[in-house]
């Protein structure tokens, strides 16, 4: 089943994101290589593809896992959590309707 992992950043998270980004991306690339990643990306803090120093306010990952518990465990092990990037992470089932 698909699960949405919706993360909200702490204020001024950009320096923390930059530090942990390589490890964060490696985990997403592993999901992609397994054919389980549907979508992933950050939420820019301003209305721009490149928010510059404004940074980001959170992230969204939609991926396939065996269970909600597996999705939660994967989310809990994100390097952004250890780096203090995320203030809150919500994991919930996701049903794709379109496209």
XYZ file of N, CA and C in Angstrom:
297
model
N 0.841 -1.178 0.000
C 0.000 0.000 0.000
C 0.887 1.243 0.000
N 0.314 2.322 -0.518
C 1.028 3.594 -0.501
C 0.782 4.317 0.821
N 1.803 5.071 1.245
C 1.714 5.875 2.460
C 2.274 7.252 2.176
N 1.628 8.271 2.759
C 2.109 9.643 2.685
C 2.865 9.951 3.967
N 4.061 10.466 3.800
C 4.883 10.899 4.928
C 4.989 12.415 4.799
N 4.320 13.112 5.711
C 4.201 14.564 5.653
C 4.989 15.139 6.825
N 6.034 15.872 6.507
C 6.935 16.387 7.535
C 6.895 17.901 7.568
N 6.972 18.449 8.764
C 7.024 19.896 8.960
C 8.361 20.253 9.592
N 9.022 21.248 9.019
C 10.336 21.668 9.502
C 10.248 22.561 10.736
N 11.325 22.563 11.495
C 11.513 23.561 12.537
C 11.801 24.894 11.837
N 11.635 26.028 12.508
C 12.004 27.306 11.894
C 13.494 27.339 11.536
N 13.799 28.015 10.455
C 15.189 28.205 10.019
C 15.940 26.881 9.877
N 15.317 25.920 9.207
C 15.886 24.578 9.083
C 16.928 24.430 7.992
N 17.100 25.423 7.128
C 17.952 25.262 5.951
C 19.374 24.787 6.272
N 20.072 25.361 7.243
C 21.425 24.854 7.536
C 21.415 23.382 7.982
N 20.397 23.001 8.732
C 20.283 21.612 9.176
C 19.996 20.689 7.995
N 19.136 21.137 7.090
C 18.824 20.362 5.890
C 20.083 20.128 5.052
N 20.845 21.182 4.838
C 22.043 21.060 4.006
C 23.014 20.029 4.567
N 23.141 20.001 5.862
C 24.068 19.076 6.509
C 23.637 17.618 6.318
N 22.352 17.341 6.449
C 21.858 15.959 6.418
C 21.342 15.533 5.046
N 21.331 16.425 4.081
C 20.713 16.133 2.781
C 21.287 14.922 2.067
N 22.604 14.734 1.989
C 23.107 13.557 1.271
C 22.572 12.233 1.820
N 22.525 12.084 3.133
C 22.016 10.841 3.725
C 20.509 10.727 3.509
N 19.805 11.841 3.591
C 18.354 11.852 3.354
C 18.054 11.405 1.925
N 18.762 11.969 0.953
C 18.548 11.615 -0.451
C 18.918 10.169 -0.739
N 19.955 9.656 -0.096
C 20.372 8.263 -0.323
C 19.239 7.299 0.025
N 18.509 7.580 1.091
C 17.389 6.715 1.477
C 16.250 6.800 0.466
N 15.997 8.002 -0.040
C 14.958 8.165 -1.059
C 15.358 7.477 -2.364
N 16.622 7.587 -2.720
C 17.107 6.928 -3.933
C 17.014 5.413 -3.811
N 17.223 4.879 -2.621
C 17.081 3.434 -2.407
C 15.628 3.011 -2.629
N 14.672 3.791 -2.111
C 13.251 3.498 -2.357
C 12.941 3.567 -3.851
N 13.475 4.578 -4.516
C 13.265 4.726 -5.966
C 13.817 3.513 -6.713
N 15.028 3.095 -6.347
C 15.667 1.972 -7.030
C 14.909 0.666 -6.810
N 14.170 0.577 -5.706
C 13.342 -0.600 -5.419
C 11.971 -0.500 -6.091
N 11.698 0.619 -6.768
C 10.422 0.819 -7.433
C 9.287 1.164 -6.485
N 9.613 1.638 -5.288
C 8.597 1.906 -4.270
C 8.282 3.388 -4.091
N 9.120 4.262 -4.605
C 8.922 5.702 -4.427
C 8.022 6.243 -5.526
N 6.954 6.903 -5.140
C 6.032 7.520 -6.091
C 6.340 9.004 -6.299
N 6.696 9.672 -5.193
C 6.863 11.122 -5.229
C 7.606 11.554 -3.972
N 8.492 12.522 -4.113
C 9.178 13.065 -2.937
C 9.671 14.465 -3.243
N 9.599 15.317 -2.239
C 10.138 16.654 -2.408
C 9.795 17.554 -1.238
N 10.484 18.704 -1.183
C 10.257 19.656 -0.097
C 9.183 20.684 -0.457
N 8.702 21.368 0.580
C 7.765 22.477 0.425
C 8.558 23.784 0.563
N 8.765 24.524 -0.530
C 9.485 25.791 -0.425
C 8.755 26.768 0.509
N 9.518 27.547 1.236
C 8.943 28.509 2.186
C 8.309 29.700 1.479
N 8.693 29.913 0.226
C 8.103 30.989 -0.572
C 7.646 30.399 -1.897
N 6.896 31.150 -2.646
C 6.330 30.683 -3.915
C 7.401 30.706 -4.997
N 8.320 29.728 -4.920
C 9.429 29.666 -5.859
C 10.016 28.261 -5.862
N 10.423 27.794 -7.048
C 11.100 26.501 -7.126
C 12.430 26.525 -6.380
N 13.071 27.688 -6.368
C 14.344 27.850 -5.655
C 14.162 28.952 -4.607
N 13.810 28.576 -3.375
C 13.514 29.589 -2.362
C 14.750 30.252 -1.766
N 15.949 29.831 -2.173
C 17.164 30.442 -1.653
C 17.216 30.386 -0.136
N 17.626 31.470 0.502
C 17.781 31.466 1.955
C 16.470 31.330 2.728
N 15.321 31.500 2.045
C 14.039 31.305 2.727
C 13.866 29.842 3.132
N 14.479 28.943 2.377
C 14.472 27.532 2.729
C 13.151 26.845 2.493
N 12.861 25.885 3.349
C 11.707 25.007 3.176
C 10.931 24.887 4.486
N 9.666 24.517 4.354
C 8.814 24.379 5.541
C 8.482 22.927 5.863
N 8.894 22.011 5.011
C 8.606 20.602 5.241
C 8.835 19.787 3.991
N 8.364 18.539 4.022
C 8.564 17.609 2.911
C 7.362 16.688 2.768
N 7.253 16.114 1.574
C 6.239 15.106 1.309
C 6.905 13.927 0.606
N 6.644 12.735 1.107
C 7.094 11.500 0.467
C 5.877 10.604 0.324
N 5.667 10.074 -0.859
C 4.636 9.063 -1.070
C 5.353 7.830 -1.604
N 5.251 6.743 -0.844
C 5.980 5.526 -1.189
C 5.205 4.293 -0.748
N 5.593 3.167 -1.310
C 4.954 1.899 -0.987
C 5.696 1.200 0.155
N 4.917 0.740 1.131
C 5.442 -0.040 2.254
C 4.486 -1.195 2.519
N 4.953 -2.202 3.234
C 4.127 -3.359 3.554
C 3.008 -3.012 4.540
N 3.274 -2.038 5.416
C 2.302 -1.701 6.454
C 2.539 -0.277 6.942
N 1.574 0.226 7.679
C 1.718 1.536 8.310
C 2.908 1.530 9.264
N 3.075 0.431 9.997
C 4.209 0.319 10.912
C 5.539 0.399 10.197
N 5.643 -0.241 9.023
C 6.880 -0.179 8.240
C 7.134 1.241 7.730
N 6.069 1.905 7.277
C 6.214 3.279 6.799
C 6.648 4.201 7.937
N 6.055 4.006 9.115
C 6.410 4.822 10.278
C 7.858 4.576 10.688
N 8.279 3.324 10.674
C 9.665 2.998 11.039
C 10.638 3.630 10.053
N 10.305 3.602 8.768
C 11.169 4.221 7.760
C 11.247 5.726 8.004
N 10.103 6.353 8.255
C 10.073 7.794 8.503
C 10.852 8.153 9.766
N 10.730 7.336 10.803
C 11.414 7.608 12.067
C 12.935 7.541 11.940
N 13.424 6.823 10.924
C 14.870 6.667 10.738
C 15.458 7.702 9.779
N 14.673 8.682 9.372
C 15.153 9.694 8.429
C 16.278 10.515 9.057
N 17.380 10.711 8.349
C 18.474 11.534 8.864
C 18.050 12.966 9.224
N 17.002 13.463 8.586
C 16.517 14.798 8.937
C 15.985 14.837 10.370
N 15.495 13.731 10.866
C 15.038 13.699 12.259
C 16.236 13.809 13.194
N 17.262 13.011 12.944
C 18.466 13.067 13.785
C 19.135 14.436 13.730
N 19.029 15.100 12.579
C 19.653 16.418 12.414
C 18.809 17.544 12.995
N 17.587 17.236 13.430
C 16.726 18.264 14.014
C 15.971 19.094 13.001
N 15.860 18.620 11.750
C 15.159 19.360 10.703
C 13.650 19.364 10.942
N 13.108 18.207 11.296
C 11.660 18.069 11.394
C 11.146 18.330 12.803
N 10.099 19.143 12.881
C 9.395 19.378 14.139
C 8.301 18.337 14.331
N 7.735 17.870 13.204
C 6.618 16.934 13.261
C 6.589 16.098 11.985
N 6.278 14.808 12.124
C 6.140 13.915 10.978
C 4.847 13.122 11.144
N 4.016 13.152 10.104
C 2.769 12.400 10.088
C 2.857 11.352 8.986
N 2.490 10.121 9.301
C 2.478 9.039 8.332
C 1.067 8.492 8.270
N 0.514 8.410 7.053
C -0.829 7.872 6.922
C -1.005 7.194 5.574
N -1.944 6.245 5.515
C -2.203 5.572 4.246
C -2.628 6.575 3.179
N -2.292 6.237 1.932
C -2.602 7.101 0.800
C -3.185 6.242 -0.309
N -4.315 6.666 -0.855
C -4.933 5.955 -1.965
C -4.827 6.811 -3.210
N -4.062 6.321 -4.184
C -3.918 7.039 -5.453
C -5.195 6.871 -6.267
N -5.742 7.993 -6.717
C -6.923 7.969 -7.569
C -6.564 8.453 -8.978
N -5.818 9.542 -9.060
C -5.386 10.108 -10.343
C -3.918 10.476 -10.266
N -3.183 10.551 -11.288
C -3.504 9.986 -12.593
C -3.377 8.491 -12.579
